[in-house]
């Protein structure tokens, strides 16, 4: 009997250990980037497409949408997201949009950031504005959150013009200088459709892009990845680029990936392509230190509880 009472707490601890450690290492904060091709009211009024899109967005703390052609789509999207999340969790979502960008009236588009109000605050925004340098100037939003290790970072949405993708990618270095100065923050992440692959960017072209030649920048989506929703193409068009070691340390290792929405939401590839010819990207930031430190403390408490119960048993 004495055996049993001393063993029991040990068994309990071993059962709890995975739960406690998982809680400590679980990715805390997820970011998504998705080019919903030509996102207009026709798409927004297709309830099946909107259902898939809201299910996707409900998984992330921040989603950056590219190629939003009609500003009117955001209202029903947020309404659906805030309604649907009632069923899954308690998050509410808001948005920040750039102005409409482009060089012809029928191809104007916005970058739209959708974020959870409970886990992150918007602390600033900045529209880069050099018309001769970009067809769609990058748009930066600074976020602040006490839930993540890095606390404050800047996300820069970017959709390259295919014909001048190399030049535009190279100019992102100037955007970095402007953005980091504007916010006094070097934790900068570029995210979006760079057209950084296949015919638009060859291996040789990489030498002409400062974000590649300067080792301060880390490319989180590799050259061999496929961000297209087509079986015929295998191109890493969409990318995530992070500046600096401090920011890199704030990212969960190996968390950057292309999201397999066909598998995750049981969609046929043709349904996936109804949304976009591109696939979403995701990356996770580390949670704030509080949780990480809580875990060893919990273990200590458990161990002392075991010793106590052992002593009272003998
Ligand atoms: C957002 O800002 C408010 C007001 O400063 C603060 O109380 C809250 O903790 C912040 N939320 C996060 C997730 O950092
Ligand atoms: C690379 O970028 C960093 C910005 O963190 C800058 O300080 C440094 O001078 C750049 N290096 C070169 C070789 O341009």
GROMACS .gro file of C-alpha atoms in nm, residues 80-311:
model
  232
   80UNK     CA    1  -1.781   3.630  -4.129
   81UNK     CA    2  -1.459   3.595  -3.931
   82UNK     CA    3  -1.599   3.757  -3.618
   83UNK     CA    4  -1.918   3.554  -3.647
   84UNK     CA    5  -1.748   3.224  -3.718
   85UNK     CA    6  -1.494   3.255  -3.442
   86UNK     CA    7  -1.780   3.256  -3.191
   87UNK     CA    8  -1.801   2.888  -3.263
   88UNK     CA    9  -1.431   2.817  -3.221
   89UNK     CA   10  -1.281   3.074  -2.988
   90UNK     CA   11  -1.320   3.423  -2.846
   91UNK     CA   12  -1.107   3.624  -3.085
   92UNK     CA   13  -1.222   3.933  -3.266
   93UNK     CA   14  -1.050   4.058  -3.578
   94UNK     CA   15  -0.981   4.400  -3.722
   95UNK     CA   16  -0.804   4.521  -4.032
   96UNK     CA   17  -0.555   4.778  -4.157
   97UNK     CA   18  -0.545   4.848  -4.532
   98UNK     CA   19  -0.306   5.030  -4.758
   99UNK     CA   20  -0.449   5.261  -5.020
  100UNK     CA   21  -0.517   5.114  -5.365
  101UNK     CA   22  -0.187   5.068  -5.545
  102UNK     CA   23  -0.102   5.002  -5.909
  103UNK     CA   24  -0.037   5.164  -6.244
  104UNK     CA   25  -0.367   5.118  -6.424
  105UNK     CA   26  -0.728   5.171  -6.309
  106UNK     CA   27  -0.830   4.809  -6.371
  107UNK     CA   28  -0.544   4.652  -6.175
  108UNK     CA   29  -0.546   4.858  -5.855
  109UNK     CA   30  -0.505   4.651  -5.539
  110UNK     CA   31  -0.457   4.686  -5.165
  111UNK     CA   32  -0.253   4.512  -4.899
  112UNK     CA   33  -0.480   4.427  -4.607
  113UNK     CA   34  -0.365   4.314  -4.263
  114UNK     CA   35  -0.622   4.119  -4.059
  115UNK     CA   36  -0.529   4.081  -3.692
  116UNK     CA   37  -0.663   3.952  -3.360
  117UNK     CA   38  -0.738   4.236  -3.123
  118UNK     CA   39  -0.679   4.017  -2.816
  119UNK     CA   40  -0.325   3.914  -2.903
  120UNK     CA   41  -0.172   4.208  -3.088
  121UNK     CA   42  -0.189   4.587  -3.119
  122UNK     CA   43  -0.115   4.800  -3.422
  123UNK     CA   44   0.136   5.066  -3.315
  124UNK     CA   45   0.192   5.235  -3.650
  125UNK     CA   46   0.169   5.218  -4.028
  126UNK     CA   47   0.376   5.353  -4.312
  127UNK     CA   48   0.318   5.366  -4.686
  128UNK     CA   49   0.645   5.365  -4.879
  129UNK     CA   50   0.591   5.611  -5.161
  130UNK     CA   51   0.834   5.608  -5.453
  131UNK     CA   52   0.624   5.565  -5.764
  132UNK     CA   53   0.923   5.535  -5.997
  133UNK     CA   54   1.060   5.242  -5.791
  134UNK     CA   55   0.760   5.015  -5.742
  135UNK     CA   56   0.436   4.951  -5.928
  136UNK     CA   57   0.281   4.871  -5.589
  137UNK     CA   58   0.477   5.040  -5.314
  138UNK     CA   59   0.535   4.820  -5.007
  139UNK     CA   60   0.313   4.891  -4.706
  140UNK     CA   61   0.445   4.855  -4.351
  141UNK     CA   62   0.255   4.801  -4.027
  142UNK     CA   63   0.422   4.793  -3.686
  143UNK     CA   64   0.273   4.549  -3.438
  144UNK     CA   65   0.318   4.529  -3.062
  145UNK     CA   66   0.228   4.232  -2.844
  146UNK     CA   67   0.315   4.131  -2.490
  147UNK     CA   68   0.239   3.771  -2.593
  148UNK     CA   69   0.556   3.736  -2.800
  149UNK     CA   70   0.927   3.736  -2.718
  150UNK     CA   71   1.013   4.008  -2.970
  151UNK     CA   72   0.743   4.250  -2.839
  152UNK     CA   73   0.750   4.489  -3.138
  153UNK     CA   74   0.806   4.416  -3.505
  154UNK     CA   75   0.728   4.557  -3.848
  155UNK     CA   76   0.556   4.356  -4.121
  156UNK     CA   77   0.607   4.485  -4.474
  157UNK     CA   78   0.362   4.364  -4.739
  158UNK     CA   79   0.504   4.347  -5.089
  159UNK     CA   80   0.368   4.227  -5.423
  160UNK     CA   81   0.631   4.256  -5.695
  161UNK     CA   82   0.559   4.352  -6.054
  162UNK     CA   83   0.662   4.040  -6.254
  163UNK     CA   84   0.841   4.233  -6.530
  164UNK     CA   85   1.069   4.418  -6.286
  165UNK     CA   86   1.072   4.177  -5.992
  166UNK     CA   87   1.454   4.175  -5.962
  167UNK     CA   88   1.483   4.555  -5.946
  168UNK     CA   89   1.193   4.582  -5.703
  169UNK     CA   90   1.333   4.309  -5.476
  170UNK     CA   91   1.667   4.488  -5.474
  171UNK     CA   92   1.494   4.813  -5.375
  172UNK     CA   93   1.348   4.641  -5.068
  173UNK     CA   94   1.680   4.725  -4.903
  174UNK     CA   95   1.595   5.097  -4.933
  175UNK     CA   96   1.251   5.016  -4.798
  176UNK     CA   97   1.418   4.844  -4.501
  177UNK     CA   98   1.626   5.157  -4.432
  178UNK     CA   99   1.320   5.383  -4.451
  179UNK     CA  100   1.096   5.155  -4.245
  180UNK     CA  101   1.349   5.082  -3.970
  181UNK     CA  102   1.419   5.456  -3.940
  182UNK     CA  103   1.050   5.548  -3.938
  183UNK     CA  104   0.967   5.308  -3.652
  184UNK     CA  105   1.312   5.306  -3.491
  185UNK     CA  106   1.279   4.927  -3.513
  186UNK     CA  107   1.506   4.687  -3.703
  187UNK     CA  108   1.280   4.384  -3.647
  188UNK     CA  109   1.149   4.395  -4.001
  189UNK     CA  110   0.980   4.111  -4.192
  190UNK     CA  111   0.900   4.132  -4.563
  191UNK     CA  112   0.615   3.909  -4.669
  192UNK     CA  113   0.431   3.849  -4.995
  193UNK     CA  114   0.448   3.757  -5.362
  194UNK     CA  115   0.800   3.853  -5.468
  195UNK     CA  116   0.786   3.658  -5.797
  196UNK     CA  117   1.114   3.520  -5.664
  197UNK     CA  118   1.148   3.211  -5.879
  198UNK     CA  119   1.121   3.030  -6.211
  199UNK     CA  120   1.148   3.268  -6.508
  200UNK     CA  121   1.127   3.581  -6.293
  201UNK     CA  122   1.434   3.517  -6.078
  202UNK     CA  123   1.719   3.285  -6.175
  203UNK     CA  124   2.012   3.179  -5.958
  204UNK     CA  125   2.229   3.444  -6.127
  205UNK     CA  126   1.976   3.718  -6.053
  206UNK     CA  127   2.023   3.665  -5.680
  207UNK     CA  128   2.359   3.846  -5.697
  208UNK     CA  129   2.168   4.160  -5.799
  209UNK     CA  130   1.945   4.157  -5.492
  210UNK     CA  131   2.083   4.317  -5.175
  211UNK     CA  132   1.845   4.122  -4.954
  212UNK     CA  133   2.027   3.809  -5.079
  213UNK     CA  134   2.385   3.938  -5.079
  214UNK     CA  135   2.358   4.102  -4.737
  215UNK     CA  136   2.372   3.830  -4.473
  216UNK     CA  137   2.172   4.040  -4.226
  217UNK     CA  138   1.863   3.917  -4.409
  218UNK     CA  139   1.730   3.561  -4.379
  219UNK     CA  140   1.507   3.407  -4.645
  220UNK     CA  141   1.262   3.186  -4.458
  221UNK     CA  142   1.100   3.024  -4.763
  222UNK     CA  143   1.366   2.837  -4.959
  223UNK     CA  144   1.432   2.834  -5.335
  224UNK     CA  145   1.306   2.475  -5.364
  225UNK     CA  146   0.967   2.541  -5.216
  226UNK     CA  147   0.651   2.562  -5.427
  227UNK     CA  148   0.406   2.838  -5.343
  228UNK     CA  149   0.182   2.779  -5.644
  229UNK     CA  150  -0.146   2.588  -5.644
  230UNK     CA  151  -0.080   2.430  -5.981
  231UNK     CA  152   0.056   2.081  -6.052
  232UNK     CA  153   0.244   2.211  -6.356
  233UNK     CA  154   0.444   2.480  -6.180
  234UNK     CA  155   0.696   2.447  -5.901
  235UNK     CA  156   0.800   2.800  -5.810
  236UNK     CA  157   0.886   2.977  -5.483
  237UNK     CA  158   0.715   3.303  -5.581
  238UNK     CA  159   0.597   3.393  -5.232
  239UNK     CA  160   0.857   3.463  -4.968
  240UNK     CA  161   0.925   3.573  -4.613
  241UNK     CA  162   1.246   3.766  -4.543
  242UNK     CA  163   1.351   3.857  -4.190
  243UNK     CA  164   1.607   4.117  -4.087
  244UNK     CA  165   1.859   4.065  -3.808
  245UNK     CA  166   1.958   3.808  -3.547
  246UNK     CA  167   1.732   3.944  -3.270
  247UNK     CA  168   1.420   3.893  -3.483
  248UNK     CA  169   1.545   3.555  -3.605
  249UNK     CA  170   1.579   3.441  -3.243
  250UNK     CA  171   1.217   3.546  -3.188
  251UNK     CA  172   1.096   3.304  -3.454
  252UNK     CA  173   1.010   2.938  -3.391
  253UNK     CA  174   1.276   2.736  -3.581
  254UNK     CA  175   1.151   2.564  -3.897
  255UNK     CA  176   0.804   2.715  -3.855
  256UNK     CA  177   0.797   2.886  -4.194
  257UNK     CA  178   0.610   2.681  -4.451
  258UNK     CA  179   0.368   2.671  -4.738
  259UNK     CA  180   0.018   2.591  -4.610
  260UNK     CA  181  -0.140   2.283  -4.765
  261UNK     CA  182  -0.496   2.414  -4.766
  262UNK     CA  183  -0.619   2.127  -4.985
  263UNK     CA  184  -0.524   1.881  -4.710
  264UNK     CA  185  -0.612   2.101  -4.413
  265UNK     CA  186  -0.960   2.192  -4.534
  266UNK     CA  187  -1.027   1.888  -4.753
  267UNK     CA  188  -1.055   2.094  -5.072
  268UNK     CA  189  -0.994   1.972  -5.425
  269UNK     CA  190  -0.708   2.146  -5.604
  270UNK     CA  191  -0.959   2.309  -5.835
  271UNK     CA  192  -1.139   2.460  -5.532
  272UNK     CA  193  -0.801   2.577  -5.401
  273UNK     CA  194  -0.737   2.744  -5.736
  274UNK     CA  195  -1.080   2.912  -5.724
  275UNK     CA  196  -0.935   3.106  -5.431
  276UNK     CA  197  -0.593   3.168  -5.583
  277UNK     CA  198  -0.315   3.032  -5.801
  278UNK     CA  199  -0.092   3.093  -5.497
  279UNK     CA  200  -0.082   2.906  -5.166
  280UNK     CA  201  -0.066   3.075  -4.825
  281UNK     CA  202   0.257   3.098  -4.623
  282UNK     CA  203   0.284   3.077  -4.247
  283UNK     CA  204   0.547   3.145  -3.980
  284UNK     CA  205   0.536   3.139  -3.598
  285UNK     CA  206   0.687   3.380  -3.349
  286UNK     CA  207   0.801   3.260  -3.008
  287UNK     CA  208   0.575   3.333  -2.716
  288UNK     CA  209   0.687   3.571  -2.444
  289UNK     CA  210   0.932   3.439  -2.182
  290UNK     CA  211   0.671   3.418  -1.912
  291UNK     CA  212   0.539   3.082  -2.027
  292UNK     CA  213   0.884   2.940  -2.089
  293UNK     CA  214   0.992   3.028  -1.739
  294UNK     CA  215   0.670   2.901  -1.582
  295UNK     CA  216   0.743   2.547  -1.689
  296UNK     CA  217   1.060   2.471  -1.483
  297UNK     CA  218   0.882   2.635  -1.192
  298UNK     CA  219   0.587   2.400  -1.235
  299UNK     CA  220   0.821   2.102  -1.242
  300UNK     CA  221   0.989   2.226  -0.924
  301UNK     CA  222   0.651   2.252  -0.753
  302UNK     CA  223   0.556   1.904  -0.867
  303UNK     CA  224   0.883   1.756  -0.746
  304UNK     CA  225   0.849   1.918  -0.405
  305UNK     CA  226   0.489   1.790  -0.387
  306UNK     CA  227   0.615   1.439  -0.456
  307UNK     CA  228   0.886   1.460  -0.193
  308UNK     CA  229   0.628   1.587   0.053
  309UNK     CA  230   0.385   1.304  -0.019
  310UNK     CA  231   0.674   1.057   0.000
  311UNK     CA  232   0.774   1.188   0.343
   0.00000   0.00000   0.00000
